[in-house]
Amino acid sequence: HSLPTGGSVSDTLTLSNTCPAPLNFSISLPVQGLEWLSVLPETGQIPANGSVSITVSFDAANIWPGNYGGEFFVLVEDSVNPSYPVPVTLEVTEPAWIDPSPLVFSDTVLVGEQSTLPLQLSNSTNLGITVSDIISTHGDFSAAPAQLTVPATGNATVQVTFSPSAPGNFNAMLKLVNDFAAGDTSYVAVEGIAKLASGITPPELPESFAVSANYPNPFNPSTTIAYQLPSSAEVRLAIYNVLGQRVRVLIDR
């Protein structure tokens, strides 16, 4: 069976007797390892050439997410086959304690400002959930507090802040490191849009390589030579005299 933590389910197991006489039975459960399993009735009688049903119940009320298994035995008063093993397995899954939908900052946020949204954590189980860290895959998103406990059958709130450092559309994942999820980490997607405030435009890159005339000219004792690059490139700037002879290399990088 597969159950979320806190869930339960029951199954029916049929015991058959092909003998002409009634057959007494009893259920043997291990002392440890199957605390999540119960079988009723624990004793009884199977009619001659008949059958009886027993109820096998799985209870994940206090079980961490993971895979569990074992077996119990049906014991009968039969000298040939006195014991019948019954294998049982249980997969306990993580309940939806975090909304799987992305946390979206629907209002555009200005660069240099910030916006905050609540992330609700809801624990429907009888086990407390400890979050030891919240890690963002993008520096413009953060969460506080980064350490908290979501109490059993209770709720907690994390404040997620979007502080864009540049305009654009941003997507990130918040990784909640916790002691509850099967992989020790739960994830929340976050999305935000940022723009520059009105009247502010980003600096424009040059469209071509160019060197400007020095200023002042003539000069004494110094002058300035400006140059521009449309992209990252190697630069070599040298001075030549009127005869075409190189006098000095100013930049070579």
mmCIF file of C-alpha atoms in Angstrom:
data_model
loop_
_atom_site.group_PDB
_atom_site.id
_atom_site.type_symbol
_atom_site.label_atom_id
_atom_site.label_comp_id
_atom_site.label_asym_id
_atom_site.label_seq_id
_atom_site.Cartn_x
_atom_site.Cartn_y
_atom_site.Cartn_z
ATOM 1 C CA HIS A 1 0.000 0.000 0.000
ATOM 2 C CA SER A 2 1.011 3.627 -0.479
ATOM 3 C CA LEU A 3 -0.147 6.211 2.068
ATOM 4 C CA PRO A 4 0.763 9.773 2.984
ATOM 5 C CA THR A 5 2.023 10.291 6.518
ATOM 6 C CA GLY A 6 -1.069 10.358 8.717
ATOM 7 C CA GLY A 7 -3.132 8.164 6.387
ATOM 8 C CA SER A 8 -4.633 4.731 6.977
ATOM 9 C CA VAL A 9 -6.251 1.958 4.978
ATOM 10 C CA SER A 10 -7.611 -1.553 5.557
ATOM 11 C CA ASP A 11 -7.532 -4.706 3.463
ATOM 12 C CA THR A 12 -9.300 -8.052 3.696
ATOM 13 C CA LEU A 13 -7.396 -11.333 3.784
ATOM 14 C CA THR A 14 -9.366 -14.556 3.221
ATOM 15 C CA LEU A 15 -8.314 -17.743 5.009
ATOM 16 C CA SER A 16 -9.629 -20.949 3.417
ATOM 17 C CA ASN A 17 -10.007 -24.451 4.861
ATOM 18 C CA THR A 18 -10.332 -27.429 2.515
ATOM 19 C CA CYS A 19 -10.398 -29.944 5.365
ATOM 20 C CA PRO A 20 -13.584 -31.733 6.502
ATOM 21 C CA ALA A 21 -13.038 -30.414 10.041
ATOM 22 C CA PRO A 22 -12.884 -26.876 11.459
ATOM 23 C CA LEU A 23 -9.418 -25.341 11.734
ATOM 24 C CA ASN A 24 -8.373 -22.988 14.526
ATOM 25 C CA PHE A 25 -6.007 -20.141 13.631
ATOM 26 C CA SER A 26 -4.057 -17.361 15.329
ATOM 27 C CA ILE A 27 -2.092 -14.349 14.054
ATOM 28 C CA SER A 28 1.575 -13.874 14.976
ATOM 29 C CA LEU A 29 3.034 -10.368 14.543
ATOM 30 C CA PRO A 30 6.725 -9.558 15.153
ATOM 31 C CA VAL A 31 7.524 -7.687 18.353
ATOM 32 C CA GLN A 32 9.183 -4.871 16.378
ATOM 33 C CA GLY A 33 9.150 -3.643 12.803
ATOM 34 C CA LEU A 34 5.437 -3.713 11.991
ATOM 35 C CA GLU A 35 4.107 -1.129 14.427
ATOM 36 C CA TRP A 36 2.086 0.337 11.552
ATOM 37 C CA LEU A 37 0.183 -2.946 10.997
ATOM 38 C CA SER A 38 -2.712 -4.562 12.857
ATOM 39 C CA VAL A 39 -4.671 -7.744 12.107
ATOM 40 C CA LEU A 40 -8.139 -8.569 13.470
ATOM 41 C CA PRO A 41 -9.350 -10.946 14.708
ATOM 42 C CA GLU A 42 -6.116 -12.272 16.157
ATOM 43 C CA THR A 43 -7.644 -15.709 16.731
ATOM 44 C CA GLY A 44 -10.583 -17.622 15.296
ATOM 45 C CA GLN A 45 -11.825 -20.723 13.553
ATOM 46 C CA ILE A 46 -12.126 -21.522 9.869
ATOM 47 C CA PRO A 47 -15.191 -23.691 9.189
ATOM 48 C CA ALA A 48 -14.819 -27.086 7.571
ATOM 49 C CA ASN A 49 -14.586 -26.667 3.788
ATOM 50 C CA GLY A 50 -15.149 -22.955 4.328
ATOM 51 C CA SER A 51 -13.372 -19.648 4.726
ATOM 52 C CA VAL A 52 -13.130 -16.664 7.023
ATOM 53 C CA SER A 53 -12.030 -13.079 6.406
ATOM 54 C CA ILE A 54 -9.621 -11.116 8.569
ATOM 55 C CA THR A 55 -8.939 -7.377 8.404
ATOM 56 C CA VAL A 56 -5.381 -6.143 7.825
ATOM 57 C CA SER A 57 -5.002 -2.436 8.666
ATOM 58 C CA PHE A 58 -2.150 -0.095 7.706
ATOM 59 C CA ASP A 59 -1.711 3.076 9.795
ATOM 60 C CA ALA A 60 0.888 5.744 8.886
ATOM 61 C CA ALA A 61 -0.152 8.168 11.640
ATOM 62 C CA ASN A 62 3.330 8.382 13.173
ATOM 63 C CA ILE A 63 5.498 7.105 10.349
ATOM 64 C CA TRP A 64 8.083 9.180 8.476
ATOM 65 C CA PRO A 65 8.043 9.053 4.661
ATOM 66 C CA GLY A 66 9.851 5.986 3.325
ATOM 67 C CA ASN A 67 9.421 2.326 2.390
ATOM 68 C CA TYR A 68 8.633 -0.312 5.004
ATOM 69 C CA GLY A 69 8.068 -4.043 4.846
ATOM 70 C CA GLY A 70 7.943 -7.315 6.721
ATOM 71 C CA GLU A 71 5.710 -10.293 7.241
ATOM 72 C CA PHE A 72 3.299 -11.750 9.756
ATOM 73 C CA PHE A 73 2.259 -15.370 10.185
ATOM 74 C CA VAL A 74 -1.042 -17.202 10.203
ATOM 75 C CA LEU A 75 -0.672 -20.138 12.595
ATOM 76 C CA VAL A 76 -3.040 -23.113 12.236
ATOM 77 C CA GLU A 77 -3.478 -26.449 13.983
ATOM 78 C CA ASP A 78 -1.999 -28.424 11.120
ATOM 79 C CA SER A 79 0.911 -30.789 11.680
ATOM 80 C CA VAL A 80 1.953 -30.590 8.018
ATOM 81 C CA ASN A 81 1.768 -26.805 7.423
ATOM 82 C CA PRO A 82 1.401 -25.100 10.804
ATOM 83 C CA SER A 83 2.553 -21.640 9.686
ATOM 84 C CA TYR A 84 1.809 -19.456 6.665
ATOM 85 C CA PRO A 85 3.848 -16.250 6.114
ATOM 86 C CA VAL A 86 2.049 -13.177 4.763
ATOM 87 C CA PRO A 87 4.384 -10.490 3.325
ATOM 88 C CA VAL A 88 3.299 -6.859 3.716
ATOM 89 C CA THR A 89 4.760 -3.608 2.361
ATOM 90 C CA LEU A 90 3.978 0.034 3.026
ATOM 91 C CA GLU A 91 5.170 3.108 1.152
ATOM 92 C CA VAL A 92 4.708 6.276 3.206
ATOM 93 C CA THR A 93 4.720 9.418 1.087
ATOM 94 C CA GLU A 94 5.165 13.055 1.990
ATOM 95 C CA PRO A 95 1.791 14.804 2.271
ATOM 96 C CA ALA A 96 1.252 18.116 0.519
ATOM 97 C CA TRP A 97 2.490 20.377 3.325
ATOM 98 C CA ILE A 98 3.709 22.946 0.774
ATOM 99 C CA ASP A 99 1.542 24.326 -2.028
ATOM 100 C CA PRO A 100 3.080 22.859 -5.226
ATOM 101 C CA SER A 101 2.076 25.928 -7.258
ATOM 102 C CA PRO A 102 4.820 28.513 -7.950
ATOM 103 C CA LEU A 103 4.934 31.551 -5.674
ATOM 104 C CA VAL A 104 4.463 34.413 -8.149
ATOM 105 C CA PHE A 105 5.132 38.089 -7.513
ATOM 106 C CA SER A 106 2.343 39.264 -9.792
ATOM 107 C CA ASP A 107 3.143 42.981 -9.414
ATOM 108 C CA THR A 108 6.256 44.247 -11.180
ATOM 109 C CA VAL A 109 8.950 45.259 -8.690
ATOM 110 C CA LEU A 110 11.260 48.215 -9.323
ATOM 111 C CA VAL A 111 14.996 47.626 -9.304
ATOM 112 C CA GLY A 112 16.369 48.674 -5.926
ATOM 113 C CA GLU A 113 13.067 48.047 -4.152
ATOM 114 C CA GLN A 114 11.571 44.839 -2.751
ATOM 115 C CA SER A 115 8.320 42.947 -2.372
ATOM 116 C CA THR A 116 7.389 40.215 0.115
ATOM 117 C CA LEU A 117 4.870 37.361 -0.120
ATOM 118 C CA PRO A 118 3.919 34.761 2.521
ATOM 119 C CA LEU A 119 4.618 31.069 1.931
ATOM 120 C CA GLN A 120 2.177 28.991 3.975
ATOM 121 C CA LEU A 121 3.313 25.655 5.403
ATOM 122 C CA SER A 122 0.520 23.375 6.644
ATOM 123 C CA ASN A 123 1.252 20.172 8.575
ATOM 124 C CA SER A 124 -1.654 17.707 8.677
ATOM 125 C CA THR A 125 0.342 14.943 10.381
ATOM 126 C CA ASN A 126 1.005 14.070 14.015
ATOM 127 C CA LEU A 127 4.728 14.676 13.505
ATOM 128 C CA GLY A 128 6.479 18.032 13.778
ATOM 129 C CA ILE A 129 8.424 19.112 10.680
ATOM 130 C CA THR A 130 11.778 20.816 11.283
ATOM 131 C CA VAL A 131 13.140 23.054 8.510
ATOM 132 C CA SER A 132 16.887 23.506 9.078
ATOM 133 C CA ASP A 133 17.606 25.816 6.124
ATOM 134 C CA ILE A 134 15.987 27.532 3.152
ATOM 135 C CA ILE A 135 18.315 28.029 0.186
ATOM 136 C CA SER A 136 17.488 30.170 -2.865
ATOM 137 C CA THR A 137 18.977 29.362 -6.256
ATOM 138 C CA HIS A 138 18.939 33.095 -7.142
ATOM 139 C CA GLY A 139 20.331 35.880 -4.985
ATOM 140 C CA ASP A 140 17.398 38.228 -5.654
ATOM 141 C CA PHE A 141 15.036 35.905 -3.749
ATOM 142 C CA SER A 142 15.355 35.226 -0.019
ATOM 143 C CA ALA A 143 13.263 33.626 2.725
ATOM 144 C CA ALA A 144 12.932 34.278 6.447
ATOM 145 C CA PRO A 145 13.044 32.658 8.849
ATOM 146 C CA ALA A 146 15.403 30.108 7.322
ATOM 147 C CA GLN A 147 15.011 27.764 10.308
ATOM 148 C CA LEU A 148 11.635 26.893 11.789
ATOM 149 C CA THR A 149 9.378 24.097 13.001
ATOM 150 C CA VAL A 150 5.932 23.391 11.595
ATOM 151 C CA PRO A 151 4.078 21.906 14.591
ATOM 152 C CA ALA A 152 2.041 18.719 14.379
ATOM 153 C CA THR A 153 -1.407 19.469 12.895
ATOM 154 C CA GLY A 154 -0.350 23.127 12.761
ATOM 155 C CA ASN A 155 0.825 25.848 10.399
ATOM 156 C CA ALA A 156 3.787 28.163 9.887
ATOM 157 C CA THR A 157 4.558 31.075 7.570
ATOM 158 C CA VAL A 158 7.768 31.940 5.729
ATOM 159 C CA GLN A 159 8.196 35.425 4.251
ATOM 160 C CA VAL A 160 9.696 35.303 0.751
ATOM 161 C CA THR A 161 11.267 38.546 -0.485
ATOM 162 C CA PHE A 162 12.062 39.570 -4.067
ATOM 163 C CA SER A 163 14.767 42.286 -4.232
ATOM 164 C CA PRO A 164 15.722 42.644 -7.908
ATOM 165 C CA SER A 165 19.146 44.050 -8.720
ATOM 166 C CA ALA A 166 18.439 44.364 -12.451
ATOM 167 C CA PRO A 167 15.410 44.510 -14.769
ATOM 168 C CA GLY A 168 14.028 41.311 -16.297
ATOM 169 C CA ASN A 169 12.048 38.143 -15.635
ATOM 170 C CA PHE A 170 13.410 35.967 -12.843
ATOM 171 C CA ASN A 171 12.778 32.346 -11.842
ATOM 172 C CA ALA A 172 14.295 30.454 -8.944
ATOM 173 C CA MET A 173 13.791 27.525 -6.610
ATOM 174 C CA LEU A 174 13.609 27.668 -2.839
ATOM 175 C CA LYS A 175 15.079 24.496 -1.346
ATOM 176 C CA LEU A 176 13.615 23.710 2.077
ATOM 177 C CA VAL A 177 16.010 21.365 3.860
ATOM 178 C CA ASN A 178 13.920 19.380 6.351
ATOM 179 C CA ASP A 179 13.681 16.133 8.305
ATOM 180 C CA PHE A 180 10.371 15.116 6.740
ATOM 181 C CA ALA A 181 10.713 14.749 2.964
ATOM 182 C CA ALA A 182 11.996 11.432 1.628
ATOM 183 C CA GLY A 183 15.016 13.180 0.062
ATOM 184 C CA ASP A 184 15.459 15.620 2.965
ATOM 185 C CA THR A 185 14.579 18.533 0.656
ATOM 186 C CA SER A 186 11.318 20.061 -0.557
ATOM 187 C CA TYR A 187 11.111 22.627 -3.346
ATOM 188 C CA VAL A 188 9.083 25.754 -4.079
ATOM 189 C CA ALA A 189 9.282 27.632 -7.387
ATOM 190 C CA VAL A 190 9.304 31.446 -7.259
ATOM 191 C CA GLU A 191 8.839 33.936 -10.091
ATOM 192 C CA GLY A 192 9.194 37.707 -10.324
ATOM 193 C CA ILE A 193 9.407 40.565 -12.834
ATOM 194 C CA ALA A 194 11.559 43.660 -12.310
ATOM 195 C CA LYS A 195 11.897 46.935 -14.188
ATOM 196 C CA LEU A 196 13.768 50.199 -13.836
ATOM 197 C CA ALA A 197 12.021 53.195 -12.335
ATOM 198 C CA SER A 198 10.637 55.755 -14.822
ATOM 199 C CA GLY A 199 13.272 58.158 -16.146
ATOM 200 C CA ILE A 200 16.140 55.740 -15.574
ATOM 201 C CA THR A 201 17.606 53.993 -18.592
ATOM 202 C CA PRO A 202 20.410 51.469 -18.584
ATOM 203 C CA PRO A 203 23.739 52.586 -20.084
ATOM 204 C CA GLU A 204 24.040 51.796 -23.795
ATOM 205 C CA LEU A 205 26.969 49.837 -25.166
ATOM 206 C CA PRO A 206 28.944 51.285 -28.103
ATOM 207 C CA GLU A 207 27.990 49.909 -31.512
ATOM 208 C CA SER A 208 31.519 49.916 -32.988
ATOM 209 C CA PHE A 209 35.221 50.050 -32.199
ATOM 210 C CA ALA A 210 36.506 53.651 -32.208
ATOM 211 C CA VAL A 211 39.316 55.900 -30.978
ATOM 212 C CA SER A 212 38.615 59.588 -30.365
ATOM 213 C CA ALA A 213 41.016 62.454 -30.992
ATOM 214 C CA ASN A 214 43.066 63.384 -27.981
ATOM 215 C CA TYR A 215 41.969 66.336 -25.878
ATOM 216 C CA PRO A 216 43.348 68.896 -25.278
ATOM 217 C CA ASN A 217 45.431 69.279 -28.418
ATOM 218 C CA PRO A 218 47.989 70.768 -28.336
ATOM 219 C CA PHE A 219 48.710 69.817 -24.744
ATOM 220 C CA ASN A 220 51.236 70.320 -21.999
ATOM 221 C CA PRO A 221 51.995 68.222 -20.083
ATOM 222 C CA SER A 222 49.154 65.639 -20.587
ATOM 223 C CA THR A 223 46.219 64.776 -22.820
ATOM 224 C CA THR A 224 43.366 62.240 -22.834
ATOM 225 C CA ILE A 225 42.607 59.679 -25.551
ATOM 226 C CA ALA A 226 39.178 58.014 -25.351
ATOM 227 C CA TYR A 227 38.316 54.700 -27.036
ATOM 228 C CA GLN A 228 35.258 52.457 -27.100
ATOM 229 C CA LEU A 229 34.515 48.746 -27.536
ATOM 230 C CA PRO A 230 31.127 47.171 -28.397
ATOM 231 C CA SER A 231 32.237 43.940 -26.692
ATOM 232 C CA SER A 232 35.081 42.464 -24.705
ATOM 233 C CA ALA A 233 38.263 42.368 -26.828
ATOM 234 C CA GLU A 234 42.041 42.711 -26.708
ATOM 235 C CA VAL A 235 43.193 46.360 -26.886
ATOM 236 C CA ARG A 236 46.520 47.749 -28.120
ATOM 237 C CA LEU A 237 46.865 51.557 -28.224
ATOM 238 C CA ALA A 238 50.152 53.021 -29.512
ATOM 239 C CA ILE A 239 51.484 56.515 -30.443
ATOM 240 C CA TYR A 240 53.365 57.095 -33.724
ATOM 241 C CA ASN A 241 55.278 60.176 -34.901
ATOM 242 C CA VAL A 242 54.809 61.920 -38.265
ATOM 243 C CA LEU A 243 57.357 59.547 -39.812
ATOM 244 C CA GLY A 244 55.238 56.521 -38.902
ATOM 245 C CA GLN A 245 57.597 55.390 -36.187
ATOM 246 C CA ARG A 246 56.099 53.979 -33.008
ATOM 247 C CA VAL A 247 56.972 56.165 -30.070
ATOM 248 C CA ARG A 248 55.158 54.471 -27.211
ATOM 249 C CA VAL A 249 52.595 51.738 -26.425
ATOM 250 C CA LEU A 250 49.976 53.131 -24.034
ATOM 251 C CA ILE A 251 47.745 50.047 -23.637
ATOM 252 C CA ASP A 252 48.365 46.407 -24.473
ATOM 253 C CA ARG A 253 45.857 44.090 -22.784
#
